[in-house]
Short mmCIF file of C-alpha atoms in Angstrom, two decimals:
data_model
loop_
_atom_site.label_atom_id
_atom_site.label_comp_id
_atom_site.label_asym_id
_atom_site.label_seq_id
_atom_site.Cartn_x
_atom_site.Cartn_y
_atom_site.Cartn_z
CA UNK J 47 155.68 127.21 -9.19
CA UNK J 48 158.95 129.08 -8.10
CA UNK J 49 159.89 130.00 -4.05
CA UNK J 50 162.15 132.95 -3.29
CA UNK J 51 163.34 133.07 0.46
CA UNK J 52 164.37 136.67 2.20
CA UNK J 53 167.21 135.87 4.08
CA UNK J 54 167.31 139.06 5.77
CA UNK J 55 164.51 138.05 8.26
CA UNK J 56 166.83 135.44 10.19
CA UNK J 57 169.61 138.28 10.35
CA UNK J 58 167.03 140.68 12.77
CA UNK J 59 167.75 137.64 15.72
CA UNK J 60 171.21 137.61 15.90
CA UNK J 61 171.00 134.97 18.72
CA UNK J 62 168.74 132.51 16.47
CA UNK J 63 171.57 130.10 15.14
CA UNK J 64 172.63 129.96 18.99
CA UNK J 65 169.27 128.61 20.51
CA UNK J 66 169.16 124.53 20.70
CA UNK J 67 166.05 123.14 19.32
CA UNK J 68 164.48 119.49 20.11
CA UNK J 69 163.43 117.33 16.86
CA UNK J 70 159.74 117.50 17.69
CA UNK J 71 159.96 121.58 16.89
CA UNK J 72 162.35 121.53 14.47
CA UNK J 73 159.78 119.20 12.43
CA UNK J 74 157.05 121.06 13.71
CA UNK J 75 158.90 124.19 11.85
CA UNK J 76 160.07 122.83 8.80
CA UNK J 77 156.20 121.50 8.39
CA UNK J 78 154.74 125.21 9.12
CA UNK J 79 157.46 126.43 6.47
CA UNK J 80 156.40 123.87 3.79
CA UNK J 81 152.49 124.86 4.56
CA UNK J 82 153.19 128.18 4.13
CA UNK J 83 155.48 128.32 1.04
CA UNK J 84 153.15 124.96 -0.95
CA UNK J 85 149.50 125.72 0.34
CA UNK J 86 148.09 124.10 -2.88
CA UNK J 87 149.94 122.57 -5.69
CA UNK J 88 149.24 119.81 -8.56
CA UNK J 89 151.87 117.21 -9.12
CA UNK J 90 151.45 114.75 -12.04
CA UNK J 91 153.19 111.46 -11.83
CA UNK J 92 152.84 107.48 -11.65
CA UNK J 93 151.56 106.33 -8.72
CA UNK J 94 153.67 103.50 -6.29
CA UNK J 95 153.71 101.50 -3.48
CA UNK J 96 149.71 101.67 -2.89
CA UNK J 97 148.72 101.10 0.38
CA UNK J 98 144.97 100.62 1.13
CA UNK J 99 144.78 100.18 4.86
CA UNK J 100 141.37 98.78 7.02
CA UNK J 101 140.90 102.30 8.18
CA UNK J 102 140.29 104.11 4.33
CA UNK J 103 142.88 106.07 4.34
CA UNK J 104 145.36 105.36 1.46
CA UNK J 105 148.85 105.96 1.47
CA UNK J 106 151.26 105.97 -1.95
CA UNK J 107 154.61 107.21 -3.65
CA UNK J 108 154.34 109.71 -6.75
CA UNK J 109 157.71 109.38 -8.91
CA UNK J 110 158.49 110.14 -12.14
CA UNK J 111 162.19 108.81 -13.72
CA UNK J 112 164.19 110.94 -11.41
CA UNK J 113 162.21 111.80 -8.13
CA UNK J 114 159.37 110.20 -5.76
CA UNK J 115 157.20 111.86 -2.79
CA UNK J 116 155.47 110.55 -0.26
CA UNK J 117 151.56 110.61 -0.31
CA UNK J 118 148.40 110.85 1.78
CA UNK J 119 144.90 110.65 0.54
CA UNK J 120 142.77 110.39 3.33
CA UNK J 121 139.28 108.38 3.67
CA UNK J 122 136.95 111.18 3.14
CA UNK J 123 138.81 112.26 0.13
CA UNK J 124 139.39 108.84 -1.31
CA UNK J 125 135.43 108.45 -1.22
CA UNK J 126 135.13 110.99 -3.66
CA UNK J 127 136.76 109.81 -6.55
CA UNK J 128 135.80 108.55 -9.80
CA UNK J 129 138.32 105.85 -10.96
CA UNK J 130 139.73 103.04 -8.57
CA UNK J 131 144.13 103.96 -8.78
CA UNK J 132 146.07 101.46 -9.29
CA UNK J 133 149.36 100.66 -9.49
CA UNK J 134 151.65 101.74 -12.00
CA UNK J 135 148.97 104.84 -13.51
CA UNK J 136 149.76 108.26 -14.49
CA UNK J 137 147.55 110.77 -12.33
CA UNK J 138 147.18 114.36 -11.47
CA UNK J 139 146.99 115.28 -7.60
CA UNK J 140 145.68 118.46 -5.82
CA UNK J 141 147.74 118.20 -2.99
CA UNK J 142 149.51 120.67 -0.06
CA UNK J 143 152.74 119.99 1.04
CA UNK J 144 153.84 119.10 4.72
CA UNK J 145 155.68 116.98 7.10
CA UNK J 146 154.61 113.77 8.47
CA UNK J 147 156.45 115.31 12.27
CA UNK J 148 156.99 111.64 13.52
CA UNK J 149 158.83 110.29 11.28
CA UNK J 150 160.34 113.72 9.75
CA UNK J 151 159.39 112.96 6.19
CA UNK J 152 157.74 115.35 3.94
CA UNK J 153 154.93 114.47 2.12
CA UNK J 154 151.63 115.57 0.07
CA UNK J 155 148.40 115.49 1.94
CA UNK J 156 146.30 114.95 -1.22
CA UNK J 157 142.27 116.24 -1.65
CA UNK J 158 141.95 115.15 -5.18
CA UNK J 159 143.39 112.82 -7.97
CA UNK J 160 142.39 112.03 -12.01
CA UNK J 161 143.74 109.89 -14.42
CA UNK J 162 146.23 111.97 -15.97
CA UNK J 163 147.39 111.66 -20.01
CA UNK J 164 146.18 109.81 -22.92
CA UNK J 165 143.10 107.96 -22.14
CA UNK J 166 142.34 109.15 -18.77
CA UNK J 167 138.79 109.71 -19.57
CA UNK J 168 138.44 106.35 -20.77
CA UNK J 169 140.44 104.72 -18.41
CA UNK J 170 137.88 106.00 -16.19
CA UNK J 171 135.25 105.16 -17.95
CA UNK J 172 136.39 101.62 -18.09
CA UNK J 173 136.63 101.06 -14.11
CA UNK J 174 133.36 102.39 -13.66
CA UNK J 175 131.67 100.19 -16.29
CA UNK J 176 133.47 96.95 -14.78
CA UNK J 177 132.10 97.86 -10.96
CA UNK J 178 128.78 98.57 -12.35
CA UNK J 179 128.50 95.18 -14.42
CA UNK J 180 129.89 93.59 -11.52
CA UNK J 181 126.53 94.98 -9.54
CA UNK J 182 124.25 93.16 -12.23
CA UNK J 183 123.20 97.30 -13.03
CA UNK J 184 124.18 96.68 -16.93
CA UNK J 185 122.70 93.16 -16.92
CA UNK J 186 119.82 93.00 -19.59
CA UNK J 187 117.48 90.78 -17.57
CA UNK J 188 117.16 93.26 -15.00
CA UNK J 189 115.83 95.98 -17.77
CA UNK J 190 111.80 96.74 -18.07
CA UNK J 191 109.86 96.24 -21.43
CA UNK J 192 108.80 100.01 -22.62
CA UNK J 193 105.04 100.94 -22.93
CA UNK J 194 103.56 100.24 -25.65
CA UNK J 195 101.54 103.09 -26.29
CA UNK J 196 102.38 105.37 -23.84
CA UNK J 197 100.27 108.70 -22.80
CA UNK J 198 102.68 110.84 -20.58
CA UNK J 199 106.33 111.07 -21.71
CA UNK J 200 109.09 113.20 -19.54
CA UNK J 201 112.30 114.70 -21.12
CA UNK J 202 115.32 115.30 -19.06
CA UNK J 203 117.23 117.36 -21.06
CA UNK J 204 118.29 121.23 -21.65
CA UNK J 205 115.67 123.88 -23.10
CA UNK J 206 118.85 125.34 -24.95
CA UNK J 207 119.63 122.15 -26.56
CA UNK J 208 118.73 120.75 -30.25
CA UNK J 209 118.13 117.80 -28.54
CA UNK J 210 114.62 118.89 -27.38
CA UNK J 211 113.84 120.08 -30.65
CA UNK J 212 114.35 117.19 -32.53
CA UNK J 213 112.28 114.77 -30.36
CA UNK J 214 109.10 117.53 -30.24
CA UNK J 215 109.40 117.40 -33.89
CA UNK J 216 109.19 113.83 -33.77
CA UNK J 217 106.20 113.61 -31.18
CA UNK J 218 104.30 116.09 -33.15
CA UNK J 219 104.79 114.42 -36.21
CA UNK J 220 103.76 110.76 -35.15
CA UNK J 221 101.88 111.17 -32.21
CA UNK J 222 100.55 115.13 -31.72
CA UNK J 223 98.24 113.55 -28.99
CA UNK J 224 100.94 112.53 -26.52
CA UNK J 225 101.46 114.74 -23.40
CA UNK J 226 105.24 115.97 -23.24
CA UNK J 227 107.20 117.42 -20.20
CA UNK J 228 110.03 118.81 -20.26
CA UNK J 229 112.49 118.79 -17.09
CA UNK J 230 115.02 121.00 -18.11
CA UNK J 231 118.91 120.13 -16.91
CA UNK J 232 122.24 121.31 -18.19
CA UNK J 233 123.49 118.39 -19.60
CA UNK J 234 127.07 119.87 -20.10
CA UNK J 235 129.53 120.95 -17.56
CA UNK J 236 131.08 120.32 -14.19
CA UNK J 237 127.49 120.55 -12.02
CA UNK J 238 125.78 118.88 -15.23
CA UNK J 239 125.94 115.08 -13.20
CA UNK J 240 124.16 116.07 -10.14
CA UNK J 241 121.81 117.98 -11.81
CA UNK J 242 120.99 115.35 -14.28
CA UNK J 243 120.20 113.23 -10.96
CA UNK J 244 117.69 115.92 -9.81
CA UNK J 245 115.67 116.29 -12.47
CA UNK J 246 115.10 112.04 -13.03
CA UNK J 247 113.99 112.55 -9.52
CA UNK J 248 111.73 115.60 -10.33
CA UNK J 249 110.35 113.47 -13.75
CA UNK J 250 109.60 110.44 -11.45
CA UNK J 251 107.47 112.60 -9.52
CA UNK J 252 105.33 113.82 -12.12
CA UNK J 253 101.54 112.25 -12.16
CA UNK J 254 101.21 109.24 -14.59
CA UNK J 255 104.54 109.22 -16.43
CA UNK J 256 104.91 105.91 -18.37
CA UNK J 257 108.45 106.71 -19.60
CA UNK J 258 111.59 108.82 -19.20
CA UNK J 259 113.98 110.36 -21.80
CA UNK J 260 117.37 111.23 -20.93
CA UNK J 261 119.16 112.62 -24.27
CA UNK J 262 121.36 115.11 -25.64
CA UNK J 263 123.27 116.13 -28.64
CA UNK J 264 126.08 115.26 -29.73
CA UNK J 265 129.76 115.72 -28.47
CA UNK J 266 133.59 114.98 -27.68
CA UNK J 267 134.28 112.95 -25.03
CA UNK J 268 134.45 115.54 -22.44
CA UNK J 269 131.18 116.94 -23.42
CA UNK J 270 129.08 114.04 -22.90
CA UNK J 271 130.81 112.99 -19.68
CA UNK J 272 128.00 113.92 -17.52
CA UNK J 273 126.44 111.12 -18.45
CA UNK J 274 129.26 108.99 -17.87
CA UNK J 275 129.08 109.93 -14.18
CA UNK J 276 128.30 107.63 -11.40
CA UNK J 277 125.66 109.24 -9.75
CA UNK J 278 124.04 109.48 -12.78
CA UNK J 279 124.12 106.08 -13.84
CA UNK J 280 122.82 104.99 -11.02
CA UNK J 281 120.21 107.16 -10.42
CA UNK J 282 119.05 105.83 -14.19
CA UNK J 283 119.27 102.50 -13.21
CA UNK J 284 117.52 102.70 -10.05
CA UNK J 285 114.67 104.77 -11.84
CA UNK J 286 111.26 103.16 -10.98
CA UNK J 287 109.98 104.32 -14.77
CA UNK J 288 111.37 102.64 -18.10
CA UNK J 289 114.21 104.57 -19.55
CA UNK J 290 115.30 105.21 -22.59
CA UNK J 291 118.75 107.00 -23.22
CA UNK J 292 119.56 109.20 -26.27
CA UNK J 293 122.68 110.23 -25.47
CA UNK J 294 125.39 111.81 -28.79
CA UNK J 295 125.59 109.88 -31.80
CA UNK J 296 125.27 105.88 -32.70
CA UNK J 297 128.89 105.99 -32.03
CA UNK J 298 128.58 107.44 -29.15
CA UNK J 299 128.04 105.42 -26.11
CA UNK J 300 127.63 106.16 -22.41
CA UNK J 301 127.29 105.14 -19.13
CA UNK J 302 123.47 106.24 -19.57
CA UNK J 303 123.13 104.07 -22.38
CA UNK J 304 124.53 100.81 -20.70
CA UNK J 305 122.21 101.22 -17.75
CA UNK J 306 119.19 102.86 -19.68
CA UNK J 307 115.97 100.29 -20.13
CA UNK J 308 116.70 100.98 -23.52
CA UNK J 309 119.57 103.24 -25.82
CA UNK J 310 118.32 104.52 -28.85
CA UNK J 311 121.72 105.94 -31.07
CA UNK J 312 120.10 109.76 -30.84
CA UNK J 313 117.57 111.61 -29.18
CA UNK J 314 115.53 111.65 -32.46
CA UNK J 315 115.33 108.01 -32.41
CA UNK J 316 114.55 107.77 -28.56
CA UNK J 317 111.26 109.90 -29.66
CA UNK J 318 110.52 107.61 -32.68
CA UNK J 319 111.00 104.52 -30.06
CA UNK J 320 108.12 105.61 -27.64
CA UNK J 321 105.89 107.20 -30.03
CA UNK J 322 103.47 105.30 -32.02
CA UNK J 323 103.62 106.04 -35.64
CA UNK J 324 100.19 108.39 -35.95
CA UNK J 325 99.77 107.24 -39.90
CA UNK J 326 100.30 103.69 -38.81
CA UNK J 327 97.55 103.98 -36.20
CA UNK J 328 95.42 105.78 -38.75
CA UNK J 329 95.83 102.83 -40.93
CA UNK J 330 94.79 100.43 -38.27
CA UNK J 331 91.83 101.72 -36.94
CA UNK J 332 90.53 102.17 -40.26
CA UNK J 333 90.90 98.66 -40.49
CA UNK J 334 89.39 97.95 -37.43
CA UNK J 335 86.39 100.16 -38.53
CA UNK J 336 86.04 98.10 -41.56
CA UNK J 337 86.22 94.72 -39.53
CA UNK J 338 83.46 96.73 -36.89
CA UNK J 339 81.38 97.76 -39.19
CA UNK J 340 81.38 93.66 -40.83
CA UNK J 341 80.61 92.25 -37.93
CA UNK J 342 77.37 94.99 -36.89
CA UNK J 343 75.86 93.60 -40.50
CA UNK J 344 76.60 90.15 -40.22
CA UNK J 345 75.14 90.30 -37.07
CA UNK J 346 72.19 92.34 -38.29
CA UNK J 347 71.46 89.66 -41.14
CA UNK J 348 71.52 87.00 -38.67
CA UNK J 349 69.49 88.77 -36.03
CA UNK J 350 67.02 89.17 -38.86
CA UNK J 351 67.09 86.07 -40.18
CA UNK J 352 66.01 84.84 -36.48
CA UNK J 353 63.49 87.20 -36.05
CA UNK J 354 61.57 85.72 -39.42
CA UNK J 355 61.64 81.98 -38.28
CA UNK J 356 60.27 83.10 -34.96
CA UNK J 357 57.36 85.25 -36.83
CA UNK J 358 56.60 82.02 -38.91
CA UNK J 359 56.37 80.51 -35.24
CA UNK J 360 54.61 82.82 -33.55
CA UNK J 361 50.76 81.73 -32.45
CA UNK J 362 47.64 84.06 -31.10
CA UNK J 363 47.68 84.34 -27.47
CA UNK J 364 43.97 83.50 -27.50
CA UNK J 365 44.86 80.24 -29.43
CA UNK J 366 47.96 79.21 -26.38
CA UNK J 367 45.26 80.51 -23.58
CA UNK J 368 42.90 77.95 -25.04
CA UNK J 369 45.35 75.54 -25.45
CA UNK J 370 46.75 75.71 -21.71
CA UNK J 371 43.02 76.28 -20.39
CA UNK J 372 42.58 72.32 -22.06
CA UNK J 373 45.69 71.17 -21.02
CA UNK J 374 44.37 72.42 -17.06
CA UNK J 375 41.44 70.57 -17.43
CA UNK J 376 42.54 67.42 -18.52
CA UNK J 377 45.11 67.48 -15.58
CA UNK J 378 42.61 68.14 -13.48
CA UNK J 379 40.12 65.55 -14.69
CA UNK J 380 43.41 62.80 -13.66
CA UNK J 381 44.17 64.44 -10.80
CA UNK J 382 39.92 63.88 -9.70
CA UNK J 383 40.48 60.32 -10.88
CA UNK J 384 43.43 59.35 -9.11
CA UNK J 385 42.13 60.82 -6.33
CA UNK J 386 39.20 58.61 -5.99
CA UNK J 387 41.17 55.51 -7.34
CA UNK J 388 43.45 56.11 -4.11
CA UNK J 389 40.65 56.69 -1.69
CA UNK J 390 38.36 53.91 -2.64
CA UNK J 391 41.83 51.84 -2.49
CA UNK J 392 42.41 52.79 1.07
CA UNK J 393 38.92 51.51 1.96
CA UNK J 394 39.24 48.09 0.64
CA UNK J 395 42.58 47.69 2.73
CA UNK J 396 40.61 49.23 5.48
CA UNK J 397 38.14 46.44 5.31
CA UNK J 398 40.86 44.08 4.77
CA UNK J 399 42.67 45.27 8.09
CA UNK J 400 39.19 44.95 9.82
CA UNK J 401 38.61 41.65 8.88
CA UNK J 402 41.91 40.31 10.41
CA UNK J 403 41.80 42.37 13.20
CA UNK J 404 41.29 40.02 16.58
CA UNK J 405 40.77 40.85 20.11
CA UNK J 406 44.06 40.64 21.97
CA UNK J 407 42.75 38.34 24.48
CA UNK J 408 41.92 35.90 21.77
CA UNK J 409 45.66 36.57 20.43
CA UNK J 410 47.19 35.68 23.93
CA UNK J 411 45.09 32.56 24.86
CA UNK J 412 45.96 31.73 21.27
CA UNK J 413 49.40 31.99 21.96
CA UNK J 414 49.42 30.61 25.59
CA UNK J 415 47.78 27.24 24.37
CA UNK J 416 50.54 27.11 21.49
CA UNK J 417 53.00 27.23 24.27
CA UNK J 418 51.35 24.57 26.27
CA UNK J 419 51.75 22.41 23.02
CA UNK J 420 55.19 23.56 22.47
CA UNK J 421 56.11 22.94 26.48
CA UNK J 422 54.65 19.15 26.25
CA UNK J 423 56.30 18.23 23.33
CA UNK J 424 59.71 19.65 24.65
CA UNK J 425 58.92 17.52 27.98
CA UNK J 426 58.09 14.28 25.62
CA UNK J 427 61.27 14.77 24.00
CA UNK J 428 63.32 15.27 26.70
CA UNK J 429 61.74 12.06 28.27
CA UNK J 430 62.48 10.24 25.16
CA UNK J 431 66.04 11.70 25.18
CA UNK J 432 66.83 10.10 28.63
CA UNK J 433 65.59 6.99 27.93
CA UNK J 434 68.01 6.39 25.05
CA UNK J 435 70.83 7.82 26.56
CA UNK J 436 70.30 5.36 30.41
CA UNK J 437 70.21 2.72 27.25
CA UNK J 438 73.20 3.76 25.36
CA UNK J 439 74.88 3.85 29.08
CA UNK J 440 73.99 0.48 30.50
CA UNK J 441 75.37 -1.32 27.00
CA UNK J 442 78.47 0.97 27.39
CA UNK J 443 78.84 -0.63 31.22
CA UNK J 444 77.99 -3.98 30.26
CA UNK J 445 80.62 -3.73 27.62
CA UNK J 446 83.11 -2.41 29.94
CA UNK J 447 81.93 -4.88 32.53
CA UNK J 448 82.94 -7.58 29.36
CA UNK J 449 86.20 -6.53 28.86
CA UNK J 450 87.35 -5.93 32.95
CA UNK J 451 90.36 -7.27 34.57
CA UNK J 452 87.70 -8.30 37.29
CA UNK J 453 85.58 -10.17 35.16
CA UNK J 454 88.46 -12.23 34.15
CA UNK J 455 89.44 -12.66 37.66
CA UNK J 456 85.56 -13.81 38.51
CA UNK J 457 86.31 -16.80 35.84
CA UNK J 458 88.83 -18.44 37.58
CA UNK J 459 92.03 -16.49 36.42
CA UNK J 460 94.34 -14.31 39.00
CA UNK J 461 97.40 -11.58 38.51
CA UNK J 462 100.66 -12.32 39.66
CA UNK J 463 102.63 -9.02 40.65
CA UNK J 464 106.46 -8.83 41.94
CA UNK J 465 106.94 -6.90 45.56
CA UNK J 466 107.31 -3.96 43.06
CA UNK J 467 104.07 -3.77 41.90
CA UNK J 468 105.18 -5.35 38.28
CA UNK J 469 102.67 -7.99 36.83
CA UNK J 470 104.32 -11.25 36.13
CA UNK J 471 103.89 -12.40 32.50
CA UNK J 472 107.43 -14.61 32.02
CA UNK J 473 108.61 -17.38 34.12
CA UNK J 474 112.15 -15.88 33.55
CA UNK J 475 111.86 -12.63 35.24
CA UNK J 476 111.76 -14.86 38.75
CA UNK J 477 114.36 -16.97 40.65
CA UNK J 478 113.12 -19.52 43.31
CA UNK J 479 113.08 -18.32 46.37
CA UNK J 480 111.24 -14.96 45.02
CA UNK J 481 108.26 -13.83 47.26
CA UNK J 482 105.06 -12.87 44.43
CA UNK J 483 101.73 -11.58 45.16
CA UNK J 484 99.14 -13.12 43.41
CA UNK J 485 95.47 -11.42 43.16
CA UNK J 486 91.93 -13.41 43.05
CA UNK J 487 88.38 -12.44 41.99
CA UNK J 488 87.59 -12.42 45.95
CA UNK J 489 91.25 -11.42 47.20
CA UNK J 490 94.75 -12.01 46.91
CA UNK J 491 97.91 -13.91 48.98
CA UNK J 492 101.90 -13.57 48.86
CA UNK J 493 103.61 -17.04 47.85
CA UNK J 494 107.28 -18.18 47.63
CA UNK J 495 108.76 -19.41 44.46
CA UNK J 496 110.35 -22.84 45.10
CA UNK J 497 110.77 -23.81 41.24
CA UNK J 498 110.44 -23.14 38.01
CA UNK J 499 108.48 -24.39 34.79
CA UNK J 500 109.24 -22.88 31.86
CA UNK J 501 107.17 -24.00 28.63
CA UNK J 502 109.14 -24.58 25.29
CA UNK J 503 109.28 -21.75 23.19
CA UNK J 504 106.82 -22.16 19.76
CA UNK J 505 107.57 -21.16 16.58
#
């Protein structure tokens, strides 16, 4: 972009290069004139010094081998991008020139930025694979089994396209009976994304879908990155029906593809995938009819079969009446039998009973006599009782009386005790002079010891 400045239109106020201006305006005029002579321009170059502060915005340096400018790319902006920058890349920025007044340095105030060069696309691609695997969206245990025989299939795809042809010339060749919808969405261009988004939304919304197709043809890079979008892949893999992606070529692989339930390598294959092969099926139910049909005659012969061994069983109803009608009689003939067995046994107990009934004064004089009897004898044996017991205690008392200190004493014998109370059985435990108390069968009387005998010992 080239600038041309008329000088002439500072020499119509003579007086201008006289007037003394503060910083603030001077900045605040050099950032009007770069506004007005940059509105919008796009700088490519490799991006430095990235700054990514708490509040969103980033801030960076563009240079190239001989230059560098300052950058702004603030939070709102920055949310719309499609890559994550980094450090050291080549990118392309939509950007309008200013001043930063505080500091007085110019800078770009940036709305957009893209990888920029060889391999921008992929690079892209790349970053947005890695923060979708890092989500678990691309993991395969997270992915839904597709129906088996599905009834209700919904294309997302263009009208236009040969695409659509290919998989309604599949459908009607292996399944005509399958019900097909078609939500049409360019799937080429820069509004191809979001409209891709809409129409999964629209197909989810249709009554009894069992499974989605999201396919094109075909393509270069740029052509099938729609589906390499972010909104897109999400919307696929947050899709509450199975997917399947037929997306390009079998080289060709997508965004869609990785997130899909299931990638088939084209459209035409996606449409073989959920269709049931209709000659296959054909094939199958004959043999089911075959194994049907088996089983109804096998079944008939044995039905039959059963139904002759129950004719050779069969008997006249007359013939089971009579039967029965004999069988009634006999059981009633025991049942007249046992009832007269049973009564005339009652009547013999009866009798029995009568015979040993008594009159209950009978029972109780009976009774009282037996406890007269029982009352004597208990007063005989009690009697008896205390009369060997006064025995057995007058034996005890005359041996007692036998072996007492008193009897002793009543023989002739007396106790010598010491002023202590001690009896006196050794000649040595006393001195002469020693005051003893000696105890008789009729009393007792203190002596003095005057001398002592003491008997040889014995061997």
């Amino acid at each position: 972009m080239s600038y041309t400045h008329d000088a002439r239109q500072t020499e119509s106020v003579p007086d201008e290069q006289h007037r003394i201006l503060s910083v603030s305006e001077l900045n605040r005029q050099a950032r009007c004139l770069l506004e007005t002579a940059f509105p919008w321009v796009h700088v490519s170059g490799e991006l430095s010094n990235l700054a990514r502060p708490p509040s969103g915005h980033w801030y960076f340096t563009l240079k190239d081998s001989r230059a560098q400018v300052r950058c702004a790319l603030f939070r709102a902006a920055s949310q719309k991008l499609g890559f994550v920058p980094e450090e050291g890349q080549q990118v392309l920025v939509k950007a309008r020139a200013g001043l930063y007044e505080t500091r007085g340095d110019w800078q770009l105030t940036v709305s957009s930025m893209e990888p920029f060069g060889t391999g921008a696309l992929q690079l892209a691609f790349e970053q947005l694979k890695r923060r979708l695997a890092a989500e678990g969206l691309l993991s395969q245990e997270r992915k839904r089994p597709l129906p088996h025989r599905p009834g209700h299939i919904a294309l997302v795809t263009s009208r236009q396209g040969a695409a659509v042809h290919d998989m309604l010339t599949v459908f009607r060749r292996r399944y005509p009976c399958l019900t097909i919808t078609i939500v049409h969405t360019p799937v080429q261009g820069a509004t191809a994304a979001a409209s891709i988004v809409q129409a999964l939304e629209r197909a989810q919304q249709l009554p009894d879908v069992d499974a989605i197709i999201v396919g094109r043809g075909g393509g270069s890079l740029e052509d099938l990155w729609p589906f390499n979008e972010e909104a897109v892949a999400r919307a696929i893999a947050h899709c509450r029906i199975p997917v399947v992606s037929g997306v390009g070529h079998e080289v060709d692989v997508t965004l869609a593809d990785l997130v899909a339930d299931y990638r088939a390598p084209t459209p035409s294959a996606a449409a073989e995938l959920l269709s049931p092969d209709k000659q296959e099926l054909l094939t199958q139910l004959d043999r089911l009819s075959q194994g049907l049909l088996n089983a109804i005659n096998y079944q008939l012969q044995l039905r039959q079969r059963q139904l002759n061994h129950l004719r050779l069983r069969l008997r006249h109803p007359g013939a089971l009446l009579r039967e029965q009608q004999q069988k009634l009689d006999d059981t009633t003939t025991r049942l007249h039998n046992g009832i007269n067995y049973q009564l005339q046994l009652r009547q013999r107990q009866l009798s029995h009973l009568r015979l040993r009934l008594r009159h209950p004064g009978a029972l109780i004089r009976e009774q009282q006599q037996k406890l007269d009897e029982a009352a004597n004898r208990l007063h005989r044996a009690m009697d008896r009782a205390l009369f060997d017991r006064k025995h057995q205690l007058d034996h005890r008392m005359a041996q007692l009386d036998a072996y007492s200190p008193l009897a002793t004493l009543r023989r002739g014998y007396s106790i010598t005790f010491t002023p202590a109370g001690k009896t006196v059985t050794d000649t040595r435990r006393l001195q002469p002079g020693d005051k003893v108390h000696t105890r008789l069968a009729d009393g007792s009387f203190w002596s003095v010891v005057t001398s002592l005998d003491t008997a040889p010992e014995q061997d």
